[in-house]
């Protein structure tokens, strides 16, 4: 698949990721377009965890494995794991919800070395509609206000903090996480990494 690609000024100029600014450092592995090559992978990753179809759950598990396999060499080429804390974007549901989907964390654990500093620092206060199922996407401020800190794992972050999510659309979740972490953990080099970025042609 290749190396991670940085979101450049051209991508920002077309305003497809309108929550991102010129100072945001973000990377993606593939583009997610209508009828694109990676659509099946993304679709299967987002299969609901409460699906009654054993086939759908098998496809979801296979997609997690495939995503991790694709990301592994790309992450190793970008990240100095000894000086980086990796934070998964929290799912839309709280940990106690039967719909809680930990696919982002699971992808990271499979894609990164065992010694990687992966921490679920940010957790959701209450359930929110999943963005891909909601016609009206919540703003970065609305998302940030639904976040709370897990104090058990939030101390002594590395100087570089990677915020990881599967899909970059507007960039609201990345912006919310970056703002939240800067408020609670102070200035760092905050980097966004995404499996894919949504592109509307």
Short mmCIF file of C-alpha atoms in Angstrom, two decimals:
data_model
loop_
_atom_site.label_atom_id
_atom_site.label_comp_id
_atom_site.label_asym_id
_atom_site.label_seq_id
_atom_site.Cartn_x
_atom_site.Cartn_y
_atom_site.Cartn_z
CA UNK A 1 0.00 0.00 0.00
CA UNK A 2 2.92 2.37 0.65
CA UNK A 3 3.75 5.13 3.10
CA UNK A 4 1.42 7.50 4.85
CA UNK A 5 0.67 10.65 2.85
CA UNK A 6 0.52 14.07 4.47
CA UNK A 7 -2.59 16.20 4.02
CA UNK A 8 -1.29 19.11 1.97
CA UNK A 9 -2.46 22.64 1.21
CA UNK A 10 -4.35 21.49 -1.88
CA UNK A 11 -6.48 19.11 0.19
CA UNK A 12 -7.12 21.86 2.74
CA UNK A 13 -7.91 24.38 0.01
CA UNK A 14 -10.78 22.30 -1.39
CA UNK A 15 -12.31 22.36 2.13
CA UNK A 16 -13.18 18.68 2.20
CA UNK A 17 -11.54 18.49 5.63
CA UNK A 18 -12.75 21.89 6.76
CA UNK A 19 -12.00 21.40 10.48
CA UNK A 20 -8.28 21.12 9.72
CA UNK A 21 -6.01 24.14 9.60
CA UNK A 22 -2.65 24.89 8.03
CA UNK A 23 -0.83 24.04 11.28
CA UNK A 24 -2.41 20.58 11.61
CA UNK A 25 -0.08 17.69 10.79
CA UNK A 26 -2.18 14.82 9.45
CA UNK A 27 -1.44 11.71 7.39
CA UNK A 28 -3.54 9.08 5.63
CA UNK A 29 -2.88 5.75 3.94
CA UNK A 30 -5.56 5.59 1.24
CA UNK A 31 -8.40 7.59 -0.26
CA UNK A 32 -12.01 6.59 0.36
CA UNK A 33 -14.09 7.53 -2.68
CA UNK A 34 -17.38 6.45 -4.21
CA UNK A 35 -16.85 2.94 -5.65
CA UNK A 36 -13.18 3.15 -4.65
CA UNK A 37 -10.85 0.21 -4.10
CA UNK A 38 -10.82 0.44 -0.30
CA UNK A 39 -14.57 0.80 0.19
CA UNK A 40 -15.14 -2.83 1.10
CA UNK A 41 -12.53 -2.62 3.85
CA UNK A 42 -14.06 0.53 5.35
CA UNK A 43 -17.59 -0.85 5.06
CA UNK A 44 -16.62 -4.03 6.88
CA UNK A 45 -14.74 -2.16 9.61
CA UNK A 46 -17.91 -0.25 10.41
CA UNK A 47 -20.13 -3.33 10.67
CA UNK A 48 -22.17 -2.99 13.89
CA UNK A 49 -20.90 -5.05 16.81
CA UNK A 50 -24.46 -6.20 17.57
CA UNK A 51 -24.99 -7.67 14.10
CA UNK A 52 -26.89 -10.94 14.20
CA UNK A 53 -25.10 -12.13 11.09
CA UNK A 54 -22.05 -14.26 11.89
CA UNK A 55 -20.78 -13.46 8.39
CA UNK A 56 -20.82 -9.73 9.06
CA UNK A 57 -18.91 -10.22 12.31
CA UNK A 58 -16.36 -12.40 10.51
CA UNK A 59 -15.95 -9.71 7.84
CA UNK A 60 -15.43 -7.11 10.56
CA UNK A 61 -12.71 -9.20 12.21
CA UNK A 62 -11.02 -9.79 8.86
CA UNK A 63 -11.15 -6.05 8.12
CA UNK A 64 -9.47 -5.25 11.45
CA UNK A 65 -6.67 -7.68 10.60
CA UNK A 66 -6.31 -6.27 7.07
CA UNK A 67 -6.25 -2.66 8.27
CA UNK A 68 -3.55 -3.49 10.82
CA UNK A 69 -1.50 -5.33 8.19
CA UNK A 70 -1.70 -2.36 5.81
CA UNK A 71 -0.83 0.15 8.53
CA UNK A 72 2.03 -1.73 10.18
CA UNK A 73 4.87 -0.81 7.77
CA UNK A 74 3.49 2.69 7.21
CA UNK A 75 3.36 3.45 10.94
CA UNK A 76 6.87 2.10 11.47
CA UNK A 77 8.15 4.42 8.73
CA UNK A 78 6.54 7.51 10.32
CA UNK A 79 6.55 7.01 14.07
CA UNK A 80 9.41 6.94 16.55
CA UNK A 81 7.63 4.61 18.96
CA UNK A 82 10.10 5.31 21.77
CA UNK A 83 9.09 8.97 21.88
CA UNK A 84 5.42 8.80 20.91
CA UNK A 85 2.13 8.26 22.71
CA UNK A 86 -0.67 6.95 20.48
CA UNK A 87 -4.24 7.88 21.34
CA UNK A 88 -7.22 6.23 19.60
CA UNK A 89 -10.17 8.48 18.83
CA UNK A 90 -12.88 7.17 21.18
CA UNK A 91 -15.93 5.46 19.67
CA UNK A 92 -19.31 7.14 19.70
CA UNK A 93 -20.63 4.90 22.49
CA UNK A 94 -19.54 4.69 26.14
CA UNK A 95 -17.55 1.69 27.32
CA UNK A 96 -20.53 0.15 29.12
CA UNK A 97 -22.76 0.26 26.03
CA UNK A 98 -23.47 -3.03 24.22
CA UNK A 99 -22.76 -1.06 21.02
CA UNK A 100 -19.26 -0.02 22.14
CA UNK A 101 -16.92 -0.65 19.20
CA UNK A 102 -13.22 -0.84 20.04
CA UNK A 103 -12.04 -1.43 16.45
CA UNK A 104 -9.71 1.59 16.48
CA UNK A 105 -7.88 0.38 19.58
CA UNK A 106 -7.70 -3.17 18.24
CA UNK A 107 -6.25 -2.01 14.91
CA UNK A 108 -3.57 -0.06 16.77
CA UNK A 109 -2.61 -2.97 19.02
CA UNK A 110 -2.23 -5.25 16.01
CA UNK A 111 -0.40 -2.68 13.86
CA UNK A 112 2.08 -1.33 16.43
CA UNK A 113 5.02 -3.00 18.18
CA UNK A 114 4.35 -4.49 21.62
CA UNK A 115 6.33 -1.70 23.29
CA UNK A 116 4.25 1.06 21.67
CA UNK A 117 2.71 3.53 24.13
CA UNK A 118 -0.98 3.19 23.22
CA UNK A 119 -3.40 4.82 25.66
CA UNK A 120 -7.17 5.31 25.79
CA UNK A 121 -6.79 8.72 27.38
CA UNK A 122 -10.02 10.16 26.00
CA UNK A 123 -13.36 8.55 26.82
CA UNK A 124 -16.92 9.55 25.96
CA UNK A 125 -19.23 10.86 28.68
CA UNK A 126 -22.40 9.71 26.92
CA UNK A 127 -23.50 7.95 23.76
CA UNK A 128 -23.56 9.95 20.54
CA UNK A 129 -24.85 8.94 17.09
CA UNK A 130 -22.10 7.47 14.93
CA UNK A 131 -21.02 10.09 12.39
CA UNK A 132 -21.36 7.74 9.42
CA UNK A 133 -24.98 7.03 10.44
CA UNK A 134 -25.95 10.64 11.05
CA UNK A 135 -26.90 13.13 8.33
CA UNK A 136 -26.00 16.05 10.61
CA UNK A 137 -22.45 15.65 11.85
CA UNK A 138 -21.67 17.03 15.33
CA UNK A 139 -19.27 19.96 15.51
CA UNK A 140 -15.77 19.66 16.94
CA UNK A 141 -16.86 21.68 19.98
CA UNK A 142 -19.88 19.42 20.56
CA UNK A 143 -17.67 16.33 20.32
CA UNK A 144 -15.01 17.82 22.58
CA UNK A 145 -17.61 18.66 25.24
CA UNK A 146 -18.61 15.00 25.37
CA UNK A 147 -15.06 13.93 26.21
CA UNK A 148 -13.59 13.23 29.60
CA UNK A 149 -10.10 12.23 30.71
CA UNK A 150 -9.05 8.85 32.05
CA UNK A 151 -6.67 10.01 34.81
CA UNK A 152 -5.23 6.52 35.23
CA UNK A 153 -3.41 6.70 31.88
CA UNK A 154 -3.05 10.42 31.18
CA UNK A 155 0.21 11.26 32.96
CA UNK A 156 3.67 11.65 31.41
CA UNK A 157 2.74 11.70 27.74
CA UNK A 158 5.56 11.60 25.23
CA UNK A 159 6.51 14.76 23.33
CA UNK A 160 4.75 13.48 20.19
CA UNK A 161 1.12 12.38 20.45
CA UNK A 162 -0.46 10.56 17.52
CA UNK A 163 -4.26 10.72 17.33
CA UNK A 164 -5.50 7.75 15.29
CA UNK A 165 -8.84 7.18 13.57
CA UNK A 166 -9.99 5.06 10.65
CA UNK A 167 -11.60 7.74 8.46
CA UNK A 168 -10.89 11.45 8.03
CA UNK A 169 -13.95 13.30 6.76
CA UNK A 170 -14.38 16.88 7.97
CA UNK A 171 -11.76 16.41 10.68
CA UNK A 172 -14.09 17.22 13.57
CA UNK A 173 -13.05 14.28 15.74
CA UNK A 174 -9.34 14.97 15.25
CA UNK A 175 -9.85 18.65 16.06
CA UNK A 176 -11.90 17.78 19.14
CA UNK A 177 -9.27 15.31 20.39
CA UNK A 178 -6.38 17.70 19.72
CA UNK A 179 -8.13 20.55 21.54
CA UNK A 180 -9.04 18.29 24.46
CA UNK A 181 -5.50 16.92 24.82
CA UNK A 182 -3.91 20.36 24.61
CA UNK A 183 -6.23 21.57 27.37
CA UNK A 184 -5.50 18.64 29.67
CA UNK A 185 -1.99 17.51 28.72
CA UNK A 186 -0.36 20.72 27.54
CA UNK A 187 1.62 21.57 24.41
CA UNK A 188 2.91 18.63 22.41
CA UNK A 189 3.45 17.76 18.78
CA UNK A 190 -0.02 16.46 17.94
CA UNK A 191 -0.22 14.37 14.76
CA UNK A 192 -3.29 12.88 13.11
CA UNK A 193 -3.02 9.49 11.41
CA UNK A 194 -5.88 7.95 9.45
CA UNK A 195 -6.39 4.72 7.58
CA UNK A 196 -8.22 6.67 4.86
CA UNK A 197 -9.46 10.13 4.00
CA UNK A 198 -12.91 10.68 2.51
CA UNK A 199 -12.76 12.34 -0.90
CA UNK A 200 -15.83 13.61 -2.73
CA UNK A 201 -15.15 13.71 -6.46
#
